[in-house]
Amino acid sequence: MVAPQLLNKLFIRNDGRVGRIVEVEAYTQDDPAAHTFRGPTKRNRTMFGRAGHMYVYFTYGMHWCCNAVCEGEGIGAGVLLRALEPLEGLAPMRDARGQGKSDRELCNGPGKLAQAFSVKGEADGIDLCDPSSRIVIASDGLPAPDDPIVSRRIGLSVSVDLPLRWYVPGSRYVSKR
DNA sequence: GGTAAGATCAGC
DNA sequence: CTGATCTTACCA
């Protein structure tokens, strides 16, 4: 399972916005809660593509969410980025999120971090491992925690009990404890 | 062509 | 706890 390996990696936009990934959830194709459960559709097709690309989807009529595709071509699996610790570019994040937001409120939720980084549908499918991409995931040397907290995922109506959510112990930037 | 539900968030 | 808001996917 690669999901917890994304913890402590950096989510970087090439305009200077940088956040550290502190919370993730995993979705595999055999999981009824995953968008890929019933096979490829127009929306989820990038999750059936190459690993390391970004799957961006729109939900609840107003929110975008970012995922890292995790399995090889033909297998629909990914990791939802649920929260970041904002490190750089807090001003443009606040411009996107609304003034008056505390540091903690900028990226402590999947819809919030997408908004903070101005990620929308156009970003679907970009290669997060290609240094020339607008958005990448990279390491600054800080390894993933060896004692990540595991819990149930959030906001689901099926597969409610699977332990597929991980977050950095002690981080005050997770969406929920 | 109609519709129910949704990997959420902000405000009361 | 509830309302907002609208796309997607499934069914007829």
Coordinates of N, CA and C (backbone and C1' of nucleotides) in Angstrom, one line a residue:
Chain A
M1 N 0.8 -1.2 0.0 CA 0.0 0.0 0.0 C 0.9 1.3 0.0
V2 N 0.8 2.0 -1.1 CA 1.7 3.2 -1.2 C 1.1 4.4 -0.5
A3 N -0.2 4.4 -0.2 CA -0.8 5.7 0.4 C 0.0 6.3 1.5
P4 N 0.3 5.6 2.6 CA 1.0 6.3 3.7 C 2.4 6.8 3.3
Q5 N 2.9 6.3 2.2 CA 4.3 6.7 1.7 C 4.2 8.1 1.2
L6 N 3.0 8.6 0.9 CA 2.9 10.0 0.4 C 2.9 11.0 1.6
L7 N 2.7 10.5 2.8 CA 2.8 11.5 3.9 C 4.2 12.1 4.0
N8 N 4.1 13.4 4.3 CA 5.3 14.2 4.4 C 6.0 14.6 3.1
K9 N 5.4 14.1 2.0 CA 5.9 14.6 0.7 C 5.4 16.0 0.5
L10 N 5.9 16.7 -0.5 CA 5.5 18.0 -0.8 C 4.6 18.1 -2.0
F11 N 3.5 18.9 -1.9 CA 2.6 19.2 -3.0 C 3.0 20.6 -3.5
I12 N 3.5 20.7 -4.7 CA 4.1 21.9 -5.2 C 3.5 22.5 -6.4
R13 N 3.1 23.7 -6.4 CA 2.6 24.4 -7.6 C 3.7 25.3 -8.1
N14 N 3.9 25.4 -9.4 CA 5.1 26.1 -9.9 C 5.0 27.7 -9.8
D15 N 4.0 28.1 -9.1 CA 3.9 29.6 -8.8 C 4.3 29.9 -7.4
G16 N 4.9 28.9 -6.6 CA 5.4 29.1 -5.3 C 4.5 28.6 -4.2
R17 N 3.4 28.1 -4.5 CA 2.5 27.5 -3.4 C 3.1 26.1 -3.1
V18 N 3.4 25.8 -1.8 CA 3.9 24.5 -1.4 C 3.2 24.1 -0.1
G19 N 2.8 22.8 -0.1 CA 2.3 22.3 1.1 C 2.8 20.9 1.4
R20 N 2.9 20.5 2.7 CA 3.3 19.1 3.0 C 2.1 18.3 3.2
I21 N 2.1 17.1 2.6 CA 0.9 16.2 2.7 C 0.9 15.6 4.1
V22 N -0.2 15.8 4.8 CA -0.3 15.3 6.2 C -1.4 14.3 6.4
E23 N -2.3 14.2 5.3 CA -3.4 13.2 5.5 C -3.8 12.7 4.1
V24 N -4.0 11.4 4.0 CA -4.4 10.7 2.7 C -5.4 9.6 3.0
E25 N -6.1 9.3 1.9 CA -7.0 8.1 1.9 C -6.8 7.3 0.7
A26 N -6.9 6.0 0.8 CA -6.7 5.1 -0.4 C -8.0 4.6 -0.9
Y27 N -8.1 4.4 -2.3 CA -9.2 3.9 -2.9 C -8.8 2.9 -4.0
T28 N -9.2 1.7 -3.9 CA -8.8 0.6 -4.8 C -10.1 0.2 -5.7
Q29 N -9.8 -0.4 -6.8 CA -10.9 -0.7 -7.7 C -11.9 -1.7 -7.1
D30 N -11.5 -2.5 -6.2 CA -12.5 -3.5 -5.7 C -13.3 -2.9 -4.5
D31 N -13.2 -1.6 -4.3 CA -13.8 -0.9 -3.1 C -15.1 -0.2 -3.6
P32 N -16.2 -0.6 -3.1 CA -17.5 0.0 -3.6 C -17.5 1.5 -3.4
A33 N -16.7 2.1 -2.5 CA -16.6 3.5 -2.3 C -15.8 4.2 -3.4
A34 N -15.0 3.5 -4.2 CA -14.1 4.1 -5.1 C -14.9 4.5 -6.4
H35 N -14.5 5.6 -7.0 CA -15.1 6.0 -8.3 C -14.9 5.0 -9.4
T36 N -13.9 4.1 -9.2 CA -13.5 3.2 -10.3 C -14.2 1.8 -10.1
F37 N -15.0 1.7 -9.1 CA -15.6 0.4 -8.7 C -16.4 -0.2 -9.9
R38 N -17.1 0.6 -10.6 CA -17.9 0.1 -11.7 C -17.3 0.2 -13.1
G39 N -16.0 0.3 -13.1 CA -15.3 0.4 -14.3 C -15.0 1.8 -14.9
P40 N -14.3 1.9 -16.0 CA -14.0 3.2 -16.5 C -15.2 4.0 -17.0
T41 N -15.2 5.3 -16.7 CA -16.2 6.2 -17.2 C -15.4 7.5 -17.7
K42 N -16.1 8.4 -18.3 CA -15.5 9.6 -18.7 C -14.8 10.4 -17.6
R43 N -15.5 10.4 -16.4 CA -14.9 11.1 -15.3 C -13.6 10.5 -14.8
N44 N -13.7 9.1 -14.6 CA -12.6 8.5 -13.8 C -11.5 7.9 -14.7
R45 N -11.5 8.2 -16.0 CA -10.6 7.5 -16.9 C -9.1 7.8 -16.5
T46 N -8.8 8.9 -15.9 CA -7.3 9.1 -15.6 C -6.9 8.2 -14.5
M47 N -7.8 7.7 -13.7 CA -7.4 6.8 -12.6 C -7.0 5.4 -13.2
F48 N -7.5 5.2 -14.5 CA -7.1 3.9 -15.1 C -5.8 4.1 -16.0
G49 N -5.2 5.3 -15.9 CA -4.0 5.6 -16.7 C -2.8 5.4 -15.9
R50 N -1.7 6.1 -16.2 CA -0.4 5.9 -15.6 C -0.4 6.3 -14.2
A51 N 0.3 5.6 -13.4 CA 0.6 6.0 -12.0 C 1.3 7.3 -11.9
G52 N 1.1 8.0 -10.9 CA 1.8 9.3 -10.8 C 1.1 10.5 -11.4
H53 N 0.1 10.2 -12.1 CA -0.7 11.3 -12.7 C -1.8 11.8 -11.7
M54 N -2.3 12.9 -11.9 CA -3.3 13.5 -11.0 C -4.7 13.3 -11.5
Y55 N -5.6 12.7 -10.6 CA -7.0 12.5 -10.9 C -7.7 13.6 -10.2
V56 N -8.4 14.5 -10.9 CA -9.1 15.6 -10.3 C -10.6 15.5 -10.6
Y57 N -11.4 15.5 -9.6 CA -12.9 15.4 -9.8 C -13.7 16.5 -9.1
F58 N -14.9 16.7 -9.6 CA -15.8 17.7 -9.1 C -16.9 17.0 -8.3
T59 N -17.2 17.6 -7.1 CA -18.3 16.9 -6.4 C -19.1 18.0 -5.6
Y60 N -20.3 17.6 -5.2 CA -21.2 18.4 -4.4 C -21.5 19.7 -5.0
G61 N -21.3 19.8 -6.4 CA -21.7 21.0 -7.1 C -20.8 22.2 -6.9
M62 N -19.7 22.0 -6.1 CA -18.8 23.1 -5.9 C -17.4 22.8 -5.5
H63 N -17.0 21.6 -5.3 CA -15.7 21.3 -4.8 C -14.9 20.4 -5.8
W64 N -13.6 20.7 -5.9 CA -12.7 19.9 -6.6 C -11.8 19.1 -5.6
C65 N -11.4 17.9 -6.0 CA -10.5 17.1 -5.1 C -9.4 16.5 -5.9
C66 N -8.2 16.4 -5.3 CA -7.0 15.9 -5.9 C -6.6 14.5 -5.5
N67 N -6.2 13.7 -6.4 CA -5.8 12.3 -6.1 C -4.5 12.0 -6.9
A68 N -3.7 11.2 -6.3 CA -2.5 10.6 -7.0 C -2.9 9.2 -7.5
V69 N -2.8 9.0 -8.8 CA -3.1 7.7 -9.4 C -2.0 6.7 -8.9
C70 N -2.4 5.5 -8.5 CA -1.4 4.7 -7.9 C -1.0 3.4 -8.5
E71 N -1.9 2.8 -9.3 CA -1.6 1.5 -9.9 C -1.3 1.7 -11.4
G72 N -0.9 0.6 -12.1 CA -0.5 0.7 -13.5 C -1.8 0.9 -14.4
E73 N -1.5 1.1 -15.7 CA -2.6 1.3 -16.6 C -3.6 0.2 -16.6
G74 N -4.8 0.5 -16.6 CA -5.9 -0.5 -16.6 C -6.4 -0.8 -15.2
I75 N -5.7 -0.4 -14.2 CA -6.2 -0.6 -12.8 C -6.6 0.7 -12.2
G76 N -7.8 0.8 -11.7 CA -8.3 2.1 -11.2 C -8.1 2.3 -9.7
A77 N -7.0 2.8 -9.3 CA -6.7 3.0 -7.9 C -6.0 4.4 -7.7
G78 N -6.3 5.0 -6.6 CA -5.6 6.3 -6.3 C -5.7 6.6 -4.8
V79 N -5.0 7.7 -4.5 CA -4.9 8.2 -3.2 C -5.4 9.6 -3.1
L80 N -6.5 9.8 -2.3 CA -7.0 11.2 -2.2 C -6.2 12.0 -1.2
L81 N -5.8 13.2 -1.7 CA -5.0 14.1 -0.8 C -6.1 14.8 0.1
R82 N -6.0 14.6 1.4 CA -7.1 15.2 2.2 C -6.6 16.4 3.0
A83 N -5.3 16.6 3.2 CA -4.9 17.8 4.0 C -3.4 18.0 3.8
L84 N -3.1 19.3 3.8 CA -1.7 19.7 3.6 C -1.4 20.7 4.8
E85 N -0.1 20.7 5.1 CA 0.4 21.8 6.0 C 1.0 22.8 5.1
P86 N 0.4 24.0 5.0 CA 0.9 25.0 4.1 C 2.3 25.5 4.5
L87 N 3.2 25.5 3.5 CA 4.6 25.9 3.8 C 5.0 27.2 3.2
E88 N 4.7 27.3 1.9 CA 5.1 28.5 1.2 C 3.9 29.0 0.3
G89 N 3.9 30.3 0.0 CA 2.9 30.8 -0.9 C 1.5 31.0 -0.1
L90 N 1.6 31.3 1.2 CA 0.3 31.4 1.9 C -0.5 32.5 1.4
A91 N 0.1 33.6 0.9 CA -0.7 34.7 0.4 C -1.6 34.3 -0.8
P92 N -1.0 33.7 -1.8 CA -1.9 33.3 -2.9 C -2.9 32.2 -2.5
M93 N -2.5 31.4 -1.5 CA -3.5 30.5 -1.0 C -4.7 31.2 -0.4
R94 N -4.4 32.2 0.4 CA -5.5 33.0 1.0 C -6.3 33.8 0.0
D95 N -5.6 34.2 -1.1 CA -6.3 34.9 -2.2 C -7.4 34.0 -2.8
A96 N -7.0 32.7 -2.9 CA -7.9 31.7 -3.5 C -9.0 31.2 -2.5
R97 N -8.6 31.2 -1.2 CA -9.5 30.6 -0.2 C -10.4 31.7 0.4
G98 N -9.9 32.9 0.5 CA -10.7 33.9 1.2 C -9.8 34.5 2.3
Q99 N -9.8 35.8 2.4 CA -9.0 36.4 3.5 C -9.6 36.1 4.8
G100 N -8.8 36.2 5.9 CA -9.4 35.9 7.2 C -9.3 34.4 7.6
K101 N -8.8 33.6 6.6 CA -8.6 32.2 7.0 C -7.3 32.0 7.7
S102 N -7.3 31.2 8.8 CA -6.1 30.9 9.5 C -5.3 30.0 8.7
D103 N -4.0 29.8 9.1 CA -3.1 28.9 8.4 C -3.7 27.5 8.3
R104 N -4.2 27.1 9.5 CA -4.8 25.8 9.6 C -6.0 25.6 8.7
E105 N -6.8 26.6 8.4 CA -8.0 26.5 7.6 C -7.7 26.4 6.1
L106 N -6.5 26.7 5.7 CA -6.2 26.9 4.3 C -6.3 25.5 3.5
C107 N -5.7 24.5 4.1 CA -5.6 23.2 3.4 C -6.1 22.0 4.2
N108 N -6.9 22.2 5.2 CA -7.2 21.0 6.1 C -8.5 20.3 5.6
G109 N -8.5 19.9 4.4 CA -9.7 19.2 3.8 C -9.4 19.1 2.3
P110 N -10.0 18.0 1.7 CA -9.7 17.8 0.2 C -10.2 19.0 -0.7
G111 N -11.4 19.5 -0.4 CA -11.9 20.6 -1.2 C -11.1 21.9 -0.9
K112 N -10.7 22.0 0.3 CA -10.0 23.2 0.7 C -8.6 23.3 0.0
L113 N -7.9 22.2 0.1 CA -6.5 22.2 -0.5 C -6.6 22.4 -2.0
A114 N -7.6 21.9 -2.7 CA -7.7 22.1 -4.1 C -8.0 23.5 -4.4
Q115 N -8.8 24.1 -3.6 CA -9.1 25.5 -3.8 C -7.9 26.4 -3.5
A116 N -7.2 26.1 -2.4 CA -6.0 26.8 -2.0 C -4.9 26.8 -3.1
F117 N -4.9 25.7 -3.9 CA -3.9 25.6 -4.9 C -4.5 25.9 -6.3
S118 N -5.7 26.4 -6.3 CA -6.4 26.7 -7.6 C -6.4 25.5 -8.5
V119 N -6.6 24.3 -8.0 CA -6.7 23.1 -8.8 C -8.2 22.9 -9.3
K120 N -8.4 22.8 -10.6 CA -9.7 22.6 -11.1 C -9.6 21.5 -12.2
G121 N -10.7 21.3 -12.9 CA -10.8 20.2 -13.8 C -9.7 20.2 -14.9
E122 N -9.2 21.3 -15.2 CA -8.2 21.4 -16.3 C -6.9 20.7 -15.8
A123 N -6.7 20.6 -14.5 CA -5.5 19.9 -14.0 C -5.6 18.4 -14.0
D124 N -6.8 17.9 -14.4 CA -6.9 16.4 -14.4 C -5.9 15.8 -15.4
G125 N -5.2 14.8 -15.0 CA -4.3 14.1 -15.9 C -2.9 14.6 -15.9
I126 N -2.6 15.6 -15.2 CA -1.2 16.1 -15.3 C -0.2 15.1 -14.6
D127 N 1.0 15.1 -15.0 CA 2.0 14.1 -14.5 C 2.6 14.8 -13.3
L128 N 2.3 14.2 -12.1 CA 2.9 14.8 -10.8 C 4.3 14.5 -10.6
C129 N 4.9 13.6 -11.5 CA 6.3 13.2 -11.3 C 7.2 13.9 -12.4
D130 N 6.6 14.7 -13.3 CA 7.4 15.4 -14.3 C 7.7 16.8 -13.8
P131 N 9.0 17.1 -13.6 CA 9.4 18.4 -13.1 C 8.9 19.6 -13.8
S132 N 8.5 19.4 -15.1 CA 8.0 20.5 -15.9 C 6.5 20.7 -15.7
S133 N 5.8 19.9 -14.9 CA 4.4 20.0 -14.7 C 4.1 21.3 -13.8
R134 N 2.9 21.8 -14.0 CA 2.5 22.9 -13.1 C 2.5 22.5 -11.7
I135 N 2.1 21.3 -11.5 CA 2.0 20.8 -10.1 C 2.7 19.4 -10.0
V136 N 3.5 19.3 -9.0 CA 4.2 18.0 -8.8 C 4.2 17.6 -7.3
I137 N 4.5 16.3 -7.1 CA 4.7 15.8 -5.7 C 6.2 15.4 -5.7
A138 N 6.8 15.9 -4.6 CA 8.3 15.7 -4.5 C 8.6 15.6 -3.1
S139 N 9.9 15.1 -2.8 CA 10.3 14.9 -1.4 C 11.4 16.0 -1.1
D140 N 11.4 16.5 0.1 CA 12.5 17.4 0.5 C 13.4 16.6 1.5
G141 N 13.3 15.3 1.5 CA 14.2 14.5 2.3 C 13.5 14.0 3.6
L142 N 12.4 14.7 4.0 CA 11.8 14.2 5.2 C 11.0 13.0 4.9
P143 N 11.3 11.8 5.6 CA 10.7 10.6 5.2 C 9.2 10.5 5.8
A144 N 8.5 9.6 5.2 CA 7.1 9.4 5.8 C 7.2 9.0 7.2
P145 N 6.3 9.3 8.1 CA 6.4 8.9 9.5 C 6.3 7.4 9.6
D146 N 7.1 6.8 10.5 CA 7.1 5.4 10.7 C 6.0 4.9 11.6
D147 N 5.2 5.9 12.1 CA 4.1 5.6 13.0 C 2.9 6.4 12.6
P148 N 2.5 6.3 11.3 CA 1.3 7.1 10.9 C 0.0 6.6 11.7
I149 N -0.9 7.5 11.9 CA -2.2 7.1 12.5 C -3.1 6.6 11.4
V150 N -3.7 5.5 11.6 CA -4.6 4.8 10.7 C -6.0 5.0 11.2
S151 N -7.0 5.3 10.3 CA -8.4 5.3 10.8 C -9.3 5.0 9.7
R152 N -10.6 5.1 9.9 CA -11.6 4.9 8.9 C -11.6 6.2 8.0
R153 N -12.1 6.0 6.8 CA -12.2 7.2 5.9 C -13.4 8.0 6.2
I154 N -13.4 9.2 5.6 CA -14.4 10.2 6.0 C -15.3 10.5 4.9
G155 N -16.6 10.7 5.2 CA -17.6 11.1 4.2 C -18.2 10.1 3.3
L156 N -18.0 8.8 3.7 CA -18.5 7.7 2.9 C -19.9 7.2 3.4
S157 N -20.6 6.5 2.5 CA -21.8 5.8 2.9 C -21.7 4.3 2.7
V158 N -20.6 3.9 2.1 CA -20.3 2.4 1.9 C -18.8 2.2 2.3
S159 N -18.5 0.9 2.6 CA -17.1 0.6 3.0 C -16.6 1.5 4.1
V160 N -17.6 1.8 5.0 CA -17.3 2.8 6.0 C -16.2 2.3 7.0
D161 N -16.0 1.0 7.2 CA -15.1 0.6 8.3 C -13.7 0.3 7.9
L162 N -13.4 0.4 6.6 CA -12.0 0.0 6.2 C -11.0 1.0 6.7
P163 N -9.9 0.5 7.2 CA -8.9 1.4 7.8 C -7.9 1.9 6.7
L164 N -8.4 2.9 5.9 CA -7.7 3.3 4.7 C -7.4 4.8 4.7
R165 N -7.4 5.4 5.9 CA -7.0 6.8 6.0 C -5.8 6.9 6.9
W166 N -4.8 7.7 6.5 CA -3.6 7.8 7.3 C -3.3 9.3 7.5
Y167 N -2.8 9.6 8.6 CA -2.3 11.0 8.8 C -1.1 11.1 9.7
V168 N -0.4 12.2 9.6 CA 0.8 12.4 10.4 C 0.5 12.6 11.9
P169 N 1.1 11.8 12.7 CA 0.8 12.0 14.2 C 1.1 13.4 14.7
G170 N 0.2 13.9 15.4 CA 0.4 15.2 16.0 C 0.3 16.4 15.1
S171 N 0.0 16.2 13.8 CA -0.1 17.4 12.9 C -1.4 18.1 13.2
R172 N -1.3 19.5 13.3 CA -2.5 20.2 13.6 C -3.2 20.6 12.3
Y173 N -2.7 20.1 11.1 CA -3.3 20.5 9.9 C -4.1 19.4 9.2
V174 N -4.4 18.3 9.9 CA -5.3 17.3 9.4 C -6.7 17.8 9.5
S175 N -7.6 17.2 8.7 CA -8.9 17.7 8.5 C -9.8 17.3 9.8
K176 N -9.4 16.3 10.5 CA -10.2 15.9 11.6 C -9.4 14.8 12.4
R177 N -9.5 14.8 13.8 CA -8.8 13.9 14.5 C -9.6 12.7 14.9
Chain B
dG1 P -34.2 14.5 -25.0 O5' -34.7 14.1 -23.6 C5' -36.1 13.7 -23.5 C4' -36.3 13.2 -22.1 C3' -36.0 14.2 -21.0 O3' -37.0 14.2 -20.0 C1' -34.8 12.2 -20.6
dG2 P -37.0 15.3 -18.8 O5' -36.9 14.3 -17.6 C5' -37.8 13.1 -17.5 C4' -37.4 12.4 -16.2 C3' -37.2 13.3 -15.0 O3' -37.8 12.7 -13.9 C1' -35.2 12.1 -15.4
dT3 P -37.9 13.5 -12.5 O5' -36.7 12.8 -11.7 C5' -36.6 11.4 -11.7 C4' -35.4 11.0 -10.9 C3' -35.1 11.9 -9.7 O3' -34.7 11.1 -8.7 C1' -33.2 11.7 -11.1
dA4 P -35.3 11.3 -7.2 O5' -34.3 10.4 -6.3 C5' -33.9 9.1 -6.9 C4' -32.4 8.9 -6.6 C3' -32.0 9.4 -5.2 O3' -31.2 8.5 -4.6 C1' -30.7 10.5 -6.8
dA5 P -30.8 8.6 -3.0 O5' -29.3 8.7 -3.1 C5' -28.6 7.9 -4.1 C4' -27.2 8.6 -4.3 C3' -26.5 9.0 -3.0 O3' -25.3 8.4 -2.9 C1' -26.4 10.7 -4.6
dG6 P -24.3 8.6 -1.6 O5' -23.2 9.6 -2.3 C5' -22.7 9.2 -3.6 C4' -21.8 10.3 -4.1 C3' -20.8 10.9 -3.1 O3' -19.6 11.2 -3.7 C1' -22.2 12.6 -3.9
dA7 P -18.3 10.2 -3.6 O5' -17.3 10.9 -2.6 C5' -17.5 10.7 -1.2 C4' -16.2 11.1 -0.4 C3' -15.7 12.5 -0.8 O3' -14.9 13.0 0.2 C1' -14.2 10.8 -1.6
dT8 P -15.6 14.0 1.3 O5' -16.2 15.2 0.5 C5' -15.3 16.0 -0.3 C4' -15.6 17.5 0.0 C3' -15.2 18.0 1.4 O3' -14.3 19.1 1.2 C1' -17.4 18.6 1.0
dC9 P -13.6 19.8 2.5 O5' -14.5 21.0 2.7 C5' -14.8 21.9 1.6 C4' -15.7 23.0 2.0 C3' -15.4 23.7 3.3 O3' -15.4 25.1 3.1 C1' -17.7 23.0 3.3
dA10 P -14.8 26.1 4.1 O5' -16.0 27.0 4.5 C5' -16.8 27.4 3.5 C4' -18.1 28.0 4.1 C3' -17.9 28.9 5.3 O3' -18.8 30.0 5.2 C1' -19.4 27.0 5.8
dG11 P -18.7 31.1 6.3 O5' -20.1 31.1 6.9 C5' -21.3 30.8 6.1 C4' -22.5 30.5 7.0 C3' -22.4 31.3 8.3 O3' -23.8 31.6 8.7 C1' -22.5 29.0 8.8
dC12 P -24.1 32.7 9.8 O5' -25.2 32.0 10.6 C5' -26.2 31.3 9.9 C4' -26.9 30.3 10.8 C3' -27.2 30.8 12.3 O3' -28.5 30.4 12.6 C1' -25.9 28.8 12.3
Chain C
dC1 P -26.2 15.5 14.8 O5' -26.8 16.7 13.9 C5' -27.5 17.7 14.6 C4' -28.1 18.8 13.7 C3' -28.6 18.3 12.3 O3' -29.8 18.8 12.0 C1' -27.0 20.0 12.0
dT2 P -30.6 18.3 10.7 O5' -30.5 19.5 9.7 C5' -30.7 20.8 10.2 C4' -30.3 21.8 9.1 C3' -30.7 21.4 7.7 O3' -31.4 22.6 7.1 C1' -28.4 21.9 7.8
dG3 P -32.1 22.4 5.7 O5' -31.3 23.4 4.8 C5' -31.0 24.7 5.3 C4' -30.0 25.3 4.3 C3' -30.4 25.2 2.8 O3' -30.1 26.4 2.2 C1' -28.3 24.2 3.2
dA4 P -30.5 26.5 0.6 O5' -29.0 26.5 0.0 C5' -28.0 27.4 0.5 C4' -26.7 27.2 -0.2 C3' -26.9 27.0 -1.7 O3' -25.8 27.7 -2.4 C1' -25.8 25.1 -0.9
dT5 P -26.1 28.3 -3.8 O5' -25.5 27.2 -4.7 C5' -24.2 26.8 -4.6 C4' -23.9 25.6 -5.5 C3' -24.8 25.6 -6.8 O3' -23.9 25.3 -7.9 C1' -25.1 23.6 -5.6
dC6 P -24.4 25.8 -9.3 O5' -24.2 24.6 -10.2 C5' -22.9 23.9 -10.2 C4' -23.1 22.5 -10.6 C3' -24.1 22.3 -11.8 O3' -23.7 21.2 -12.6 C1' -24.6 20.9 -10.0
dT7 P -23.0 21.6 -14.0 O5' -21.9 20.4 -14.2 C5' -20.9 20.3 -13.3 C4' -20.6 18.8 -12.9 C3' -20.8 17.8 -14.1 O3' -19.6 17.0 -14.2 C1' -22.1 17.1 -12.3
dT8 P -19.3 16.1 -15.4 O5' -19.7 14.7 -14.8 C5' -19.2 14.3 -13.6 C4' -19.9 13.0 -13.1 C3' -20.0 12.0 -14.2 O3' -19.4 10.8 -13.7 C1' -22.1 12.4 -13.0
dA9 P -19.2 9.6 -14.7 O5' -20.3 8.6 -14.2 C5' -20.5 8.4 -12.8 C4' -21.8 7.6 -12.5 C3' -22.0 6.5 -13.5 O3' -22.6 5.4 -12.8 C1' -23.8 8.0 -13.6
dC10 P -22.5 3.9 -13.4 O5' -24.0 3.4 -13.2 C5' -24.7 3.8 -11.9 C4' -26.1 3.9 -12.1 C3' -26.7 2.8 -13.0 O3' -27.9 2.3 -12.4 C1' -27.4 5.0 -13.7
dC11 P -28.4 0.9 -13.0 O5' -29.9 1.3 -13.3 C5' -30.7 2.1 -12.4 C4' -31.9 2.7 -13.1 C3' -32.5 1.7 -14.0 O3' -33.9 1.7 -13.8 C1' -32.1 3.7 -15.2
dA12 P -34.8 0.5 -14.6 O5' -35.8 1.4 -15.5 C5' -36.3 2.6 -14.9 C4' -37.0 3.5 -16.0 C3' -37.8 2.7 -17.0 O3' -39.0 3.4 -17.3 C1' -36.1 3.9 -18.1

